[in-house]
Amino acid sequence: VICFCAVCVLEVLRTPPESAFMKTIGVITGISYVSGIDYYKGINERIAKLLPDGAVMPHNSEMVMFSVDCDVYVRYLKDNDTSGVQEYLAQAAHKLDLVGVDFIVIASNTAHICYSYLRERFPKRPILHIVDCVAKVLPKGKVGLLGTEPTMREGSWIRELLWFISERLALHGFEVVVPAKEEDRQRCYDIICRELSFEIFSDASRNFFAEMAVELYQCGADAGVILGCTEIELLLRQSDVPDVPLHRSAELHIEAAARIQAGADQLEDYDPQAQVIEAKT
């Protein structure tokens, strides 16, 4: 009996737990910290559901987070200093690279302007693109986008962001519609920076975003409206605009990250360029 028990114990020790096969996520956050909290909580909750229960309790996500200073980041943006933004976020990615994470998640829509730069700098660290996660669930057609900065001037970071999001969605076959009036885009930006980034959620701001979503839908965004700022999702609910399909970019990003970490999906399932290559082979 003693020998049998010893053999059983050895077999248990030789059998790795589910977490041994779990990929390690690297998260760049701080843009703002509010969305980082949402990512940490959301990924962990989903991992607990995706994996079988552990020996004692549900599994946690194996995750490394690096938080940047949002003030430094936004100053680079307002100065239209794209290279400054890239180098600043590259410092965060470098820390995650040194740790050896399996893939990186950027807990921000806007910070994806650095996606290509970071992929080139750290080719061994795949990045799960937030737009790819949204595109995977969108019905075909035009899609509205909320969350853009106002000026839309040539050379501005947001011109680059809008182009980048539009181009990324175009790889999936989508056309993007944004608020037409400059003052509306200005108010979107002000609410994000002055309220949502500090967990201030007012009914007036909620009503404004609801009106913008309805307007985009009526202007041809038949595939619905993307909440293209992770903080907007904490303010605007589907029940606020029941007739307009809302696509919550951060929520979809979080869901995809957890599924990839748990092995339910692969990174290639979301990458449009990988899908094109696969279709040709």
mmCIF file of C-alpha atoms in Angstrom:
data_model
loop_
_atom_site.group_PDB
_atom_site.id
_atom_site.type_symbol
_atom_site.label_atom_id
_atom_site.label_comp_id
_atom_site.label_asym_id
_atom_site.label_seq_id
_atom_site.Cartn_x
_atom_site.Cartn_y
_atom_site.Cartn_z
ATOM 1 C CA VAL A 1 0.000 0.000 0.000
ATOM 2 C CA ILE A 2 2.824 2.349 0.897
ATOM 3 C CA CYS A 3 4.533 1.663 -2.444
ATOM 4 C CA PHE A 4 1.283 2.242 -4.333
ATOM 5 C CA CYS A 5 0.724 5.606 -2.630
ATOM 6 C CA ALA A 6 4.275 6.665 -3.388
ATOM 7 C CA VAL A 7 3.775 5.839 -7.051
ATOM 8 C CA CYS A 8 0.531 7.845 -7.101
ATOM 9 C CA VAL A 9 2.245 10.863 -5.553
ATOM 10 C CA LEU A 10 5.054 10.651 -8.097
ATOM 11 C CA GLU A 11 2.562 10.509 -10.951
ATOM 12 C CA VAL A 12 0.763 13.591 -9.624
ATOM 13 C CA LEU A 13 4.068 15.452 -9.364
ATOM 14 C CA ARG A 14 4.974 14.460 -12.913
ATOM 15 C CA THR A 15 1.628 15.693 -14.269
ATOM 16 C CA PRO A 16 1.844 19.461 -14.787
ATOM 17 C CA PRO A 17 -1.208 21.537 -13.783
ATOM 18 C CA GLU A 18 -3.205 23.403 -16.419
ATOM 19 C CA SER A 19 -1.324 26.594 -15.546
ATOM 20 C CA ALA A 20 1.921 24.990 -16.734
ATOM 21 C CA PHE A 21 0.520 25.195 -20.270
ATOM 22 C CA MET A 22 -0.855 28.712 -19.803
ATOM 23 C CA LYS A 23 0.769 31.435 -21.896
ATOM 24 C CA THR A 24 2.099 34.442 -19.998
ATOM 25 C CA ILE A 25 0.475 37.741 -20.976
ATOM 26 C CA GLY A 26 2.393 41.013 -20.859
ATOM 27 C CA VAL A 27 0.103 44.032 -20.431
ATOM 28 C CA ILE A 28 1.087 47.650 -21.102
ATOM 29 C CA THR A 29 -1.216 49.834 -19.033
ATOM 30 C CA GLY A 30 -1.407 53.269 -17.419
ATOM 31 C CA ILE A 31 -3.161 54.776 -20.469
ATOM 32 C CA SER A 32 -5.091 55.271 -18.247
ATOM 33 C CA TYR A 33 -4.802 53.122 -15.114
ATOM 34 C CA VAL A 34 -8.602 52.763 -15.086
ATOM 35 C CA SER A 35 -8.581 50.534 -18.165
ATOM 36 C CA GLY A 36 -5.654 48.565 -16.731
ATOM 37 C CA ILE A 37 -7.772 47.610 -13.733
ATOM 38 C CA ASP A 38 -10.506 46.464 -16.105
ATOM 39 C CA TYR A 39 -8.047 44.312 -18.094
ATOM 40 C CA TYR A 40 -6.576 42.699 -14.980
ATOM 41 C CA LYS A 41 -9.973 41.857 -13.542
ATOM 42 C CA GLY A 42 -11.529 40.798 -16.851
ATOM 43 C CA ILE A 43 -8.727 38.470 -17.965
ATOM 44 C CA ASN A 44 -8.575 36.777 -14.574
ATOM 45 C CA GLU A 45 -12.332 36.243 -14.470
ATOM 46 C CA ARG A 46 -12.315 34.682 -17.918
ATOM 47 C CA ILE A 47 -9.321 32.423 -17.211
ATOM 48 C CA ALA A 48 -11.130 31.079 -14.158
ATOM 49 C CA LYS A 49 -14.010 30.048 -16.441
ATOM 50 C CA LEU A 50 -11.943 28.817 -19.389
ATOM 51 C CA LEU A 51 -9.688 26.453 -17.443
ATOM 52 C CA PRO A 52 -10.792 23.557 -15.242
ATOM 53 C CA ASP A 53 -10.660 24.276 -11.523
ATOM 54 C CA GLY A 54 -7.280 23.833 -9.934
ATOM 55 C CA ALA A 55 -6.524 21.455 -7.057
ATOM 56 C CA VAL A 56 -7.597 24.053 -4.492
ATOM 57 C CA MET A 57 -9.201 26.989 -6.312
ATOM 58 C CA PRO A 58 -9.838 28.400 -9.813
ATOM 59 C CA HIS A 59 -6.754 29.386 -11.809
ATOM 60 C CA ASN A 60 -5.501 32.963 -12.060
ATOM 61 C CA SER A 61 -4.016 34.471 -15.204
ATOM 62 C CA GLU A 62 -0.215 34.392 -15.388
ATOM 63 C CA MET A 63 0.305 38.033 -16.241
ATOM 64 C CA VAL A 64 3.000 40.710 -16.066
ATOM 65 C CA MET A 65 1.798 44.334 -16.164
ATOM 66 C CA PHE A 66 3.880 47.443 -16.781
ATOM 67 C CA SER A 67 2.212 50.782 -16.090
ATOM 68 C CA VAL A 68 3.444 53.932 -17.815
ATOM 69 C CA ASP A 69 2.840 57.523 -16.699
ATOM 70 C CA CYS A 70 -0.221 58.732 -18.606
ATOM 71 C CA ASP A 71 0.865 62.373 -18.256
ATOM 72 C CA VAL A 72 4.152 61.723 -20.085
ATOM 73 C CA TYR A 73 2.327 59.721 -22.749
ATOM 74 C CA VAL A 74 -0.364 62.381 -23.356
ATOM 75 C CA ARG A 75 2.222 65.176 -23.544
ATOM 76 C CA TYR A 76 3.914 63.358 -26.407
ATOM 77 C CA LEU A 77 0.537 62.976 -28.112
ATOM 78 C CA LYS A 78 -0.437 66.624 -27.724
ATOM 79 C CA ASP A 79 2.955 67.646 -29.157
ATOM 80 C CA ASN A 80 2.335 65.334 -32.135
ATOM 81 C CA ASP A 81 5.582 63.611 -31.206
ATOM 82 C CA THR A 82 4.969 60.153 -32.643
ATOM 83 C CA SER A 83 8.571 59.055 -32.169
ATOM 84 C CA GLY A 84 8.390 60.169 -28.532
ATOM 85 C CA VAL A 85 5.278 58.055 -27.970
ATOM 86 C CA GLN A 86 6.897 55.097 -29.696
ATOM 87 C CA GLU A 87 10.092 55.265 -27.672
ATOM 88 C CA TYR A 88 8.199 55.744 -24.418
ATOM 89 C CA LEU A 89 5.995 52.696 -24.962
ATOM 90 C CA ALA A 90 9.020 50.760 -26.251
ATOM 91 C CA GLN A 91 10.517 51.152 -22.771
ATOM 92 C CA ALA A 92 7.493 49.340 -21.366
ATOM 93 C CA ALA A 93 7.634 46.656 -24.058
ATOM 94 C CA HIS A 94 11.354 46.199 -23.368
ATOM 95 C CA LYS A 95 10.610 45.372 -19.726
ATOM 96 C CA LEU A 96 8.050 42.780 -20.816
ATOM 97 C CA ASP A 97 10.492 41.423 -23.382
ATOM 98 C CA LEU A 98 13.129 40.911 -20.679
ATOM 99 C CA VAL A 99 10.635 38.948 -18.590
ATOM 100 C CA GLY A 100 9.889 36.707 -21.576
ATOM 101 C CA VAL A 101 6.122 37.042 -21.898
ATOM 102 C CA ASP A 102 4.483 34.962 -24.634
ATOM 103 C CA PHE A 103 2.507 37.848 -26.100
ATOM 104 C CA ILE A 104 1.686 41.483 -25.357
ATOM 105 C CA VAL A 105 -1.640 43.248 -24.878
ATOM 106 C CA ILE A 106 -1.805 47.062 -24.993
ATOM 107 C CA ALA A 107 -4.645 48.190 -22.709
ATOM 108 C CA SER A 108 -5.489 51.207 -24.841
ATOM 109 C CA ASN A 109 -6.940 51.870 -28.289
ATOM 110 C CA THR A 110 -4.872 54.967 -29.012
ATOM 111 C CA ALA A 111 -1.558 53.398 -28.056
ATOM 112 C CA HIS A 112 -1.961 50.984 -30.956
ATOM 113 C CA ILE A 113 -0.450 53.708 -33.153
ATOM 114 C CA CYS A 114 2.786 52.121 -31.901
ATOM 115 C CA TYR A 115 1.808 48.594 -32.931
ATOM 116 C CA SER A 116 3.983 48.312 -36.043
ATOM 117 C CA TYR A 117 6.936 49.998 -34.362
ATOM 118 C CA LEU A 118 6.813 47.664 -31.354
ATOM 119 C CA ARG A 119 6.435 44.603 -33.575
ATOM 120 C CA GLU A 120 9.597 45.613 -35.428
ATOM 121 C CA ARG A 121 11.506 46.374 -32.226
ATOM 122 C CA PHE A 122 10.448 43.178 -30.466
ATOM 123 C CA PRO A 123 9.801 40.567 -33.181
ATOM 124 C CA LYS A 124 9.774 37.706 -30.665
ATOM 125 C CA ARG A 125 6.848 39.237 -28.747
ATOM 126 C CA PRO A 126 3.575 39.045 -30.706
ATOM 127 C CA ILE A 127 1.024 41.760 -29.952
ATOM 128 C CA LEU A 128 -2.693 41.026 -29.923
ATOM 129 C CA HIS A 129 -4.170 43.948 -31.867
ATOM 130 C CA ILE A 130 -7.368 45.377 -30.396
ATOM 131 C CA VAL A 131 -8.846 46.121 -33.839
ATOM 132 C CA ASP A 132 -8.439 42.499 -34.920
ATOM 133 C CA CYS A 133 -10.425 41.381 -31.872
ATOM 134 C CA VAL A 134 -13.271 43.750 -32.755
ATOM 135 C CA ALA A 135 -13.246 42.852 -36.449
ATOM 136 C CA LYS A 136 -13.614 39.163 -35.634
ATOM 137 C CA VAL A 137 -17.172 39.710 -34.345
ATOM 138 C CA LEU A 138 -18.365 42.554 -36.600
ATOM 139 C CA PRO A 139 -21.058 41.950 -39.213
ATOM 140 C CA LYS A 140 -20.050 43.158 -42.678
ATOM 141 C CA GLY A 141 -20.747 46.799 -43.543
ATOM 142 C CA LYS A 142 -19.780 50.296 -42.416
ATOM 143 C CA VAL A 143 -18.848 50.706 -38.768
ATOM 144 C CA GLY A 144 -18.921 53.827 -36.582
ATOM 145 C CA LEU A 145 -16.033 54.785 -34.318
ATOM 146 C CA LEU A 146 -16.262 56.811 -31.096
ATOM 147 C CA GLY A 147 -13.258 58.008 -29.156
ATOM 148 C CA THR A 148 -11.259 60.137 -31.569
ATOM 149 C CA GLU A 149 -9.531 63.439 -30.796
ATOM 150 C CA PRO A 150 -10.927 66.609 -32.338
ATOM 151 C CA THR A 151 -8.472 68.460 -34.486
ATOM 152 C CA MET A 152 -7.982 65.810 -37.186
ATOM 153 C CA ARG A 153 -5.274 68.050 -38.636
ATOM 154 C CA GLU A 154 -2.673 66.709 -41.022
ATOM 155 C CA GLY A 155 0.290 65.266 -39.191
ATOM 156 C CA SER A 156 -1.522 64.906 -35.868
ATOM 157 C CA TRP A 157 -1.262 61.671 -33.915
ATOM 158 C CA ILE A 158 -4.994 61.121 -34.176
ATOM 159 C CA ARG A 159 -4.895 61.428 -37.959
ATOM 160 C CA GLU A 160 -2.382 58.612 -37.811
ATOM 161 C CA LEU A 161 -4.554 56.699 -35.343
ATOM 162 C CA LEU A 162 -7.698 57.089 -37.447
ATOM 163 C CA TRP A 163 -5.804 56.056 -40.567
ATOM 164 C CA PHE A 164 -4.293 53.116 -38.743
ATOM 165 C CA ILE A 165 -7.611 51.892 -37.343
ATOM 166 C CA SER A 166 -9.298 52.398 -40.707
ATOM 167 C CA GLU A 167 -6.520 50.573 -42.528
ATOM 168 C CA ARG A 168 -6.540 47.732 -40.011
ATOM 169 C CA LEU A 169 -10.307 47.388 -40.312
ATOM 170 C CA ALA A 170 -9.962 47.581 -44.091
ATOM 171 C CA LEU A 171 -7.838 44.437 -43.953
ATOM 172 C CA HIS A 172 -10.957 42.781 -42.568
ATOM 173 C CA GLY A 173 -13.196 44.455 -45.191
ATOM 174 C CA PHE A 174 -14.703 47.351 -43.171
ATOM 175 C CA GLU A 175 -15.179 51.090 -43.785
ATOM 176 C CA VAL A 176 -15.109 53.516 -40.815
ATOM 177 C CA VAL A 177 -17.460 56.436 -40.056
ATOM 178 C CA VAL A 178 -16.574 59.044 -37.380
ATOM 179 C CA PRO A 179 -18.468 62.051 -35.936
ATOM 180 C CA ALA A 180 -18.617 64.740 -38.628
ATOM 181 C CA LYS A 181 -18.510 67.879 -36.456
ATOM 182 C CA GLU A 182 -15.218 69.071 -34.994
ATOM 183 C CA GLU A 183 -16.917 70.286 -31.805
ATOM 184 C CA ASP A 184 -18.339 66.806 -31.219
ATOM 185 C CA ARG A 185 -14.905 65.228 -31.629
ATOM 186 C CA GLN A 186 -13.515 67.872 -29.263
ATOM 187 C CA ARG A 187 -16.073 67.044 -26.619
ATOM 188 C CA CYS A 188 -15.366 63.310 -26.984
ATOM 189 C CA TYR A 189 -11.703 63.982 -26.289
ATOM 190 C CA ASP A 190 -12.368 66.331 -23.357
ATOM 191 C CA ILE A 191 -14.682 63.853 -21.644
ATOM 192 C CA ILE A 192 -12.143 61.055 -22.044
ATOM 193 C CA CYS A 193 -9.212 63.091 -20.658
ATOM 194 C CA ARG A 194 -10.952 65.121 -17.956
ATOM 195 C CA GLU A 195 -13.629 62.722 -16.726
ATOM 196 C CA LEU A 196 -13.396 59.074 -17.735
ATOM 197 C CA SER A 197 -9.654 58.787 -17.091
ATOM 198 C CA PHE A 198 -10.403 59.771 -13.476
ATOM 199 C CA GLU A 199 -13.467 57.550 -13.042
ATOM 200 C CA ILE A 200 -15.915 60.441 -13.353
ATOM 201 C CA PHE A 201 -19.047 59.123 -15.055
ATOM 202 C CA SER A 202 -21.811 61.697 -15.494
ATOM 203 C CA ASP A 203 -25.264 61.328 -17.010
ATOM 204 C CA ALA A 204 -24.595 64.323 -19.262
ATOM 205 C CA SER A 205 -21.537 62.666 -20.783
ATOM 206 C CA ARG A 206 -23.358 59.349 -21.094
ATOM 207 C CA ASN A 207 -26.208 61.077 -22.945
ATOM 208 C CA PHE A 208 -23.734 62.801 -25.256
ATOM 209 C CA PHE A 209 -22.028 59.554 -26.269
ATOM 210 C CA ALA A 210 -25.422 57.911 -26.707
ATOM 211 C CA GLU A 211 -26.456 60.711 -29.101
ATOM 212 C CA MET A 212 -23.192 60.307 -31.030
ATOM 213 C CA ALA A 213 -23.714 56.553 -31.366
ATOM 214 C CA VAL A 214 -27.259 57.028 -32.686
ATOM 215 C CA GLU A 215 -26.058 59.696 -35.120
ATOM 216 C CA LEU A 216 -23.314 57.449 -36.523
ATOM 217 C CA TYR A 217 -25.767 54.591 -36.915
ATOM 218 C CA GLN A 218 -28.223 56.824 -38.766
ATOM 219 C CA CYS A 219 -25.385 58.085 -40.989
ATOM 220 C CA GLY A 220 -24.726 54.641 -42.372
ATOM 221 C CA ALA A 221 -22.811 52.709 -39.719
ATOM 222 C CA ASP A 222 -25.022 49.681 -40.271
ATOM 223 C CA ALA A 223 -22.494 47.290 -38.674
ATOM 224 C CA GLY A 224 -22.814 49.205 -35.401
ATOM 225 C CA VAL A 225 -20.510 51.494 -33.436
ATOM 226 C CA ILE A 226 -17.110 50.659 -31.976
ATOM 227 C CA LEU A 227 -16.431 52.170 -28.568
ATOM 228 C CA GLY A 228 -12.878 53.034 -29.559
ATOM 229 C CA CYS A 229 -11.687 54.194 -26.159
ATOM 230 C CA THR A 230 -11.397 51.695 -23.370
ATOM 231 C CA GLU A 231 -12.813 54.167 -20.844
ATOM 232 C CA ILE A 232 -15.956 54.888 -22.904
ATOM 233 C CA GLU A 233 -17.032 51.301 -22.302
ATOM 234 C CA LEU A 234 -17.228 52.023 -18.593
ATOM 235 C CA LEU A 235 -19.667 54.873 -19.306
ATOM 236 C CA LEU A 236 -21.914 53.875 -22.204
ATOM 237 C CA ARG A 237 -24.036 50.726 -21.953
ATOM 238 C CA GLN A 238 -25.976 48.847 -24.588
ATOM 239 C CA SER A 239 -29.166 49.649 -22.677
ATOM 240 C CA ASP A 240 -28.463 53.367 -23.279
ATOM 241 C CA VAL A 241 -28.789 52.838 -27.058
ATOM 242 C CA PRO A 242 -30.875 49.668 -27.479
ATOM 243 C CA ASP A 243 -31.312 50.151 -31.248
ATOM 244 C CA VAL A 244 -27.583 50.623 -32.014
ATOM 245 C CA PRO A 245 -25.239 47.606 -31.859
ATOM 246 C CA LEU A 246 -22.267 48.589 -29.689
ATOM 247 C CA HIS A 247 -18.924 46.839 -30.056
ATOM 248 C CA ARG A 248 -16.901 47.157 -26.869
ATOM 249 C CA SER A 249 -13.298 47.086 -28.033
ATOM 250 C CA ALA A 250 -11.637 46.546 -24.646
ATOM 251 C CA GLU A 251 -14.092 43.827 -23.651
ATOM 252 C CA LEU A 252 -13.454 41.982 -26.917
ATOM 253 C CA HIS A 253 -9.706 42.482 -26.487
ATOM 254 C CA ILE A 254 -9.856 41.053 -22.971
ATOM 255 C CA GLU A 255 -11.933 38.072 -24.103
ATOM 256 C CA ALA A 256 -9.508 37.270 -26.926
ATOM 257 C CA ALA A 257 -6.452 37.619 -24.666
ATOM 258 C CA ALA A 258 -7.904 35.169 -22.155
ATOM 259 C CA ARG A 259 -8.874 32.674 -24.846
ATOM 260 C CA ILE A 260 -5.392 32.758 -26.359
ATOM 261 C CA GLN A 261 -3.787 32.440 -22.947
ATOM 262 C CA ALA A 262 -5.943 29.427 -22.119
ATOM 263 C CA GLY A 263 -5.237 27.782 -25.482
ATOM 264 C CA ALA A 264 -8.840 28.046 -26.715
ATOM 265 C CA ASP A 265 -7.706 30.302 -29.595
ATOM 266 C CA GLN A 266 -4.431 31.083 -31.341
ATOM 267 C CA LEU A 267 -2.987 34.521 -32.104
ATOM 268 C CA GLU A 268 -3.161 33.673 -35.802
ATOM 269 C CA ASP A 269 -6.957 33.341 -35.515
ATOM 270 C CA TYR A 270 -7.154 37.139 -35.126
ATOM 271 C CA ASP A 271 -4.405 38.358 -37.470
ATOM 272 C CA PRO A 272 -5.902 39.255 -40.894
ATOM 273 C CA GLN A 273 -2.534 38.946 -42.620
ATOM 274 C CA ALA A 274 -2.021 35.444 -41.217
ATOM 275 C CA GLN A 275 -5.508 34.512 -42.428
ATOM 276 C CA VAL A 276 -4.707 35.740 -45.952
ATOM 277 C CA ILE A 277 -1.518 33.658 -46.009
ATOM 278 C CA GLU A 278 -3.427 30.610 -44.768
ATOM 279 C CA ALA A 279 -6.119 31.100 -47.422
ATOM 280 C CA LYS A 280 -3.476 31.125 -50.176
ATOM 281 C CA THR A 281 -1.798 27.916 -49.015
#
